[in-house]
Coordinates of C-alpha atoms and ligand atoms in Angstrom, one line a residue:
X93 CA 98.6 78.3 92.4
X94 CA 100.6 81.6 91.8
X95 CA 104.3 81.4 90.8
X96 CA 106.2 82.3 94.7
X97 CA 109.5 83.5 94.9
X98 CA 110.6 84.2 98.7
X99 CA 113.2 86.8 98.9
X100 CA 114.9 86.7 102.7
X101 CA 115.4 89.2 104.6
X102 CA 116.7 90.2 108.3
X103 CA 114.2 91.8 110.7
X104 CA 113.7 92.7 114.0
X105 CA 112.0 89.5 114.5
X106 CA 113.8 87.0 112.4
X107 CA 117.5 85.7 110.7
X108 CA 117.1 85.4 106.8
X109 CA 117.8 81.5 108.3
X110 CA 114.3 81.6 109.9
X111 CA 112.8 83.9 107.6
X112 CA 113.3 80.7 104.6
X113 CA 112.3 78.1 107.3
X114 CA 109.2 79.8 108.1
X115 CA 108.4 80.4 104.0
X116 CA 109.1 76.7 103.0
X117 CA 106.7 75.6 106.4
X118 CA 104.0 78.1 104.5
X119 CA 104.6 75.7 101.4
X120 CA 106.4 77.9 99.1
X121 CA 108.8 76.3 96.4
X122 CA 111.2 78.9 95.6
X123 CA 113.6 80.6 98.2
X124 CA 116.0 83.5 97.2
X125 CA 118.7 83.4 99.7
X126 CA 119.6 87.1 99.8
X127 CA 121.8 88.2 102.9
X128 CA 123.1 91.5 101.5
X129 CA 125.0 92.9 104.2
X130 CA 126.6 89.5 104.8
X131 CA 130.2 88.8 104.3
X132 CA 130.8 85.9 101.9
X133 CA 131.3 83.1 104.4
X134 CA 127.9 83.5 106.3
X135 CA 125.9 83.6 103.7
X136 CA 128.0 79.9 102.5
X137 CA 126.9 79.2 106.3
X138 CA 123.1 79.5 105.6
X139 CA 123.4 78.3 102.3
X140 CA 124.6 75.0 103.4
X141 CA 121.8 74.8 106.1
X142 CA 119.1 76.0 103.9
X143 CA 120.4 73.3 100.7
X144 CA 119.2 70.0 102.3
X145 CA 115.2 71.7 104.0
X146 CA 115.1 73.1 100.5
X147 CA 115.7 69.6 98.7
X148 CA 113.1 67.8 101.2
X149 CA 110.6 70.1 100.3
X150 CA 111.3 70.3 96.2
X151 CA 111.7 74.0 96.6
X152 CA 114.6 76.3 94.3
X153 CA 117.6 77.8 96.2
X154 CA 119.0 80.2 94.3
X155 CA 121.6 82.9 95.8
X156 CA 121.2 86.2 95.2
X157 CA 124.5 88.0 93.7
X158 CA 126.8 85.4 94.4
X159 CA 127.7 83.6 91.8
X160 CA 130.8 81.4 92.5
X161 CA 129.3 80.3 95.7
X162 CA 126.2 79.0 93.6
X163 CA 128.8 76.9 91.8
X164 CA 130.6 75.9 94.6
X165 CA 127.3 74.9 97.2
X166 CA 125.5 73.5 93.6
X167 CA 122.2 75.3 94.4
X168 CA 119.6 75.8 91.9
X169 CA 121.1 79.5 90.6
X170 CA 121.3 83.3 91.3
X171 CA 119.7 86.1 90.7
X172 CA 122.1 88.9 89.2
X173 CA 121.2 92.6 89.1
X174 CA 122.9 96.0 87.5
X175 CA 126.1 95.9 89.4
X176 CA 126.7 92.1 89.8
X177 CA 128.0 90.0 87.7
X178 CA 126.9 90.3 84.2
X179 CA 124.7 87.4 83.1
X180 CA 126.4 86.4 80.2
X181 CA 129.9 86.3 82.7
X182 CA 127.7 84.1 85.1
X183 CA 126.1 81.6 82.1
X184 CA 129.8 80.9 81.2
X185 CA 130.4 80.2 84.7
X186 CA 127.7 78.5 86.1
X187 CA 126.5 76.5 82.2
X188 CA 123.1 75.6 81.2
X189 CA 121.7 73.9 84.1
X190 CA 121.4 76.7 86.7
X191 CA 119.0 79.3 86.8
X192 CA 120.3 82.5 86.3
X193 CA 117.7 85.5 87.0
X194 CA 118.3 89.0 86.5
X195 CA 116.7 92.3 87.7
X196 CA 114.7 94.5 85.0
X197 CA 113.4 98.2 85.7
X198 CA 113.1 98.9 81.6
X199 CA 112.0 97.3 78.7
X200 CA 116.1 98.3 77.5
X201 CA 117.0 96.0 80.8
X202 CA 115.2 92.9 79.4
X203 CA 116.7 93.1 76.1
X204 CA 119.8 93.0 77.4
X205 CA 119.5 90.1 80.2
X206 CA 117.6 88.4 77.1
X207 CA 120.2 88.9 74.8
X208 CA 123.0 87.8 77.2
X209 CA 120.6 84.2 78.2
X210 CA 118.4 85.0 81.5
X211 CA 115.9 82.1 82.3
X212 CA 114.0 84.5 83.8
X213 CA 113.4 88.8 84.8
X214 CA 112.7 89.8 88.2
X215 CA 111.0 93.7 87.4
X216 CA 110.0 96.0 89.8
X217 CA 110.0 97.4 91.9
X218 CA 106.3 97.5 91.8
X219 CA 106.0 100.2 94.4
X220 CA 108.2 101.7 97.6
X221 CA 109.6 99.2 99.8
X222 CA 112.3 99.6 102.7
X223 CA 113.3 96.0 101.9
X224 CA 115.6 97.2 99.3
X225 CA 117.8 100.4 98.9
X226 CA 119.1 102.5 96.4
X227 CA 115.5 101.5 94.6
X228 CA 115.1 102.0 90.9
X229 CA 111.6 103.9 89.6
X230 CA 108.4 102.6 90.9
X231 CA 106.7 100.8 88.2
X232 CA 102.9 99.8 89.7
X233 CA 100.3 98.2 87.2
X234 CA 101.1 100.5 84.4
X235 CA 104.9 99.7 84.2
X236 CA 104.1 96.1 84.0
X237 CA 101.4 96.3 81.2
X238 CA 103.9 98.5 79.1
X239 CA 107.1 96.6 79.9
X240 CA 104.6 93.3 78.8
X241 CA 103.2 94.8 76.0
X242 CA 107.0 95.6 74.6
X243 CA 108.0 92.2 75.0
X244 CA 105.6 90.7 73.4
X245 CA 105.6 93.0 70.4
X246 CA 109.2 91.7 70.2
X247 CA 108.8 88.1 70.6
X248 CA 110.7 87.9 73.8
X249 CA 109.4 84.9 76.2
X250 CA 110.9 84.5 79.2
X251 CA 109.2 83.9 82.6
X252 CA 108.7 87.5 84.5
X253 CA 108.4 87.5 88.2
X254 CA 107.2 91.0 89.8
X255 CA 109.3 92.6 93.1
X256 CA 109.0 95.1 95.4
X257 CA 106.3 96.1 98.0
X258 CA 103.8 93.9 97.1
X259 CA 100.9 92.6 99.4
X260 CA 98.6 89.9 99.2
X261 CA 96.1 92.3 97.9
X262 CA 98.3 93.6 95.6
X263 CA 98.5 90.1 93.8
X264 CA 95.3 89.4 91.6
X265 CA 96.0 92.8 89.7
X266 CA 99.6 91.7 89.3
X267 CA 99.2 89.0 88.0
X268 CA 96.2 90.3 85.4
X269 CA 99.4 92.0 83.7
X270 CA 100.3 89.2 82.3
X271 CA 103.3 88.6 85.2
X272 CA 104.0 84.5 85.7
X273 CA 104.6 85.1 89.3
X274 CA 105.9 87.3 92.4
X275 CA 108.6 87.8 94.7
X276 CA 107.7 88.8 97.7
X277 CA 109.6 89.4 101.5
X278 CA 108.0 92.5 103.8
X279 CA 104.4 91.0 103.0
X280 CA 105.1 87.9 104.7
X281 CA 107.4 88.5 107.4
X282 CA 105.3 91.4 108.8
X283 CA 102.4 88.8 109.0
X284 CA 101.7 87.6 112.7
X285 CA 102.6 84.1 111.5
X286 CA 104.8 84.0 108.0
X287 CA 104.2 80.3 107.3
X288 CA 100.7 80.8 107.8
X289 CA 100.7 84.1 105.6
X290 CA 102.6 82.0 103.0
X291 CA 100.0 79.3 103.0
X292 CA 97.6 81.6 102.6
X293 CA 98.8 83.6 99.7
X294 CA 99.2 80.1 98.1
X295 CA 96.0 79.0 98.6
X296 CA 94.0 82.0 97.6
X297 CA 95.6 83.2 94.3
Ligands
LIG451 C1 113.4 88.3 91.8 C2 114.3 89.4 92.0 N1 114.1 90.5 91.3 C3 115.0 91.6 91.5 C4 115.9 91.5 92.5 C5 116.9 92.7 92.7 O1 118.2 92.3 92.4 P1 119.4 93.4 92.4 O2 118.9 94.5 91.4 O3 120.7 92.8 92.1 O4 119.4 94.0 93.8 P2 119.7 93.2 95.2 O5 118.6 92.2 95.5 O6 121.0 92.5 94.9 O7 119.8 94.3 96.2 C6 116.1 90.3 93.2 N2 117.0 90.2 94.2 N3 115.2 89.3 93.0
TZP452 C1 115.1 92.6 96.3 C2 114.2 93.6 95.8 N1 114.4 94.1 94.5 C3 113.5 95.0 94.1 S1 112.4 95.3 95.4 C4 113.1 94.1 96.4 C5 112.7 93.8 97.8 C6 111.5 92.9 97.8 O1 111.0 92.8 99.1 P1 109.6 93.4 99.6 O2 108.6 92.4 99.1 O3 109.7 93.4 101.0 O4 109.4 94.7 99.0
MG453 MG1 122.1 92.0 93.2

């Protein structure tokens, strides 16, 4: 079963709240609680509502950007990106059991949040996406076979997760890159049914 990381998001339709409810009903382990326009306090809010559904289903909570509310709620980790906190700032704080992810576009990125003790890269984006702004260079299939190819050639191991625009159709050839896994958002919440989208994503690939 393919490696799913569920990134929330707001829409028309649904609260980030829902949008993690519908994804762990679909079956998938790993939530990424990211409420970007939302003041400190709400996001705690959510956090504290999405903690105890995550631990009766075994999934990950991890926060995205905030760091000493990860420490405070004791979720699973954050994922940190070019203007939060830097990674090795966050290790200190958080120590060796939280996950600590952090965002990649370059081969130059990974060295650094390898260096500085990332459990794992989220790299992408793989192609345009509204989900996210101020987007870094689309990478597609090529960006991940080179970006692979370095690490390797450099004996760096850590577990890469690919972002941004990606469809279930997308996945297989993702995935044949050498990737351990995908975060996805847009894909599933413009499904007519989310959980069932989930389900099927972790079903087919
Ligand atoms: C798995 C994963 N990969 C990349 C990102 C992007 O993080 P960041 O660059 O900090 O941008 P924001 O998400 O904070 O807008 C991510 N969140 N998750
Ligand atoms: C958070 C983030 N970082 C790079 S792309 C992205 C958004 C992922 O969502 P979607 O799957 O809707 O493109
Ligand atoms: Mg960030």
């Amino acid at each position: 079963m393919v490696s799913l990381q569920f990134i929330t998001h707001q829409t028309d339709r649904y609260t980030c709240f829902e949008s993690a409810l519908m994804a762990l009903e679909g079956g998938c382990k790993w939530i990424q609680l990211r409420m970007k326009e939302a003041p400190c306090e709400e996001v705690e809010a959510v956090a504290l509502q999405l903690k105890p559904l995550c631990k009766e289903k075994e999934a990950i909570l991890i926060l995205d950007d905030h760091v000493e509310l990860a420490r405070k709620l004791e979720v699973d980790g954050v994922h940190l990106g070019k203007k939060d906190m830097p990674i090795d700032e966050a290790r200190q704080l958080l120590g060796e059991s939280f996950i600590i992810g952090g965002t990649a576009n370059t081969f130059e990125d990974v060295v650094q949040h390898y260096r500085a003790g990332a459990d794992y890269l989220g790299i992408g984006p793989f192609r345009f996406t509204t989900t996210k702004k101020n987007l870094s260079p689309v990478l597609g299939l090529e960006g991940y076979t080179a970006i692979l190819s370095q690490m390797k050639e450099a004996n760096i191991e850590l577990p890469v997760v690919a972002i941004g625009g990606i469809t279930y159709e997308d996945i297989p050839a993702i995935l044949e890159t050498g990737v351990n896994g995908i975060a996805l958002s847009g894909t599933i919440l413009r499904a007519e049914d989310p959980a069932e989208e989930t389900r099927r994503i972790l079903e087919s690939y």
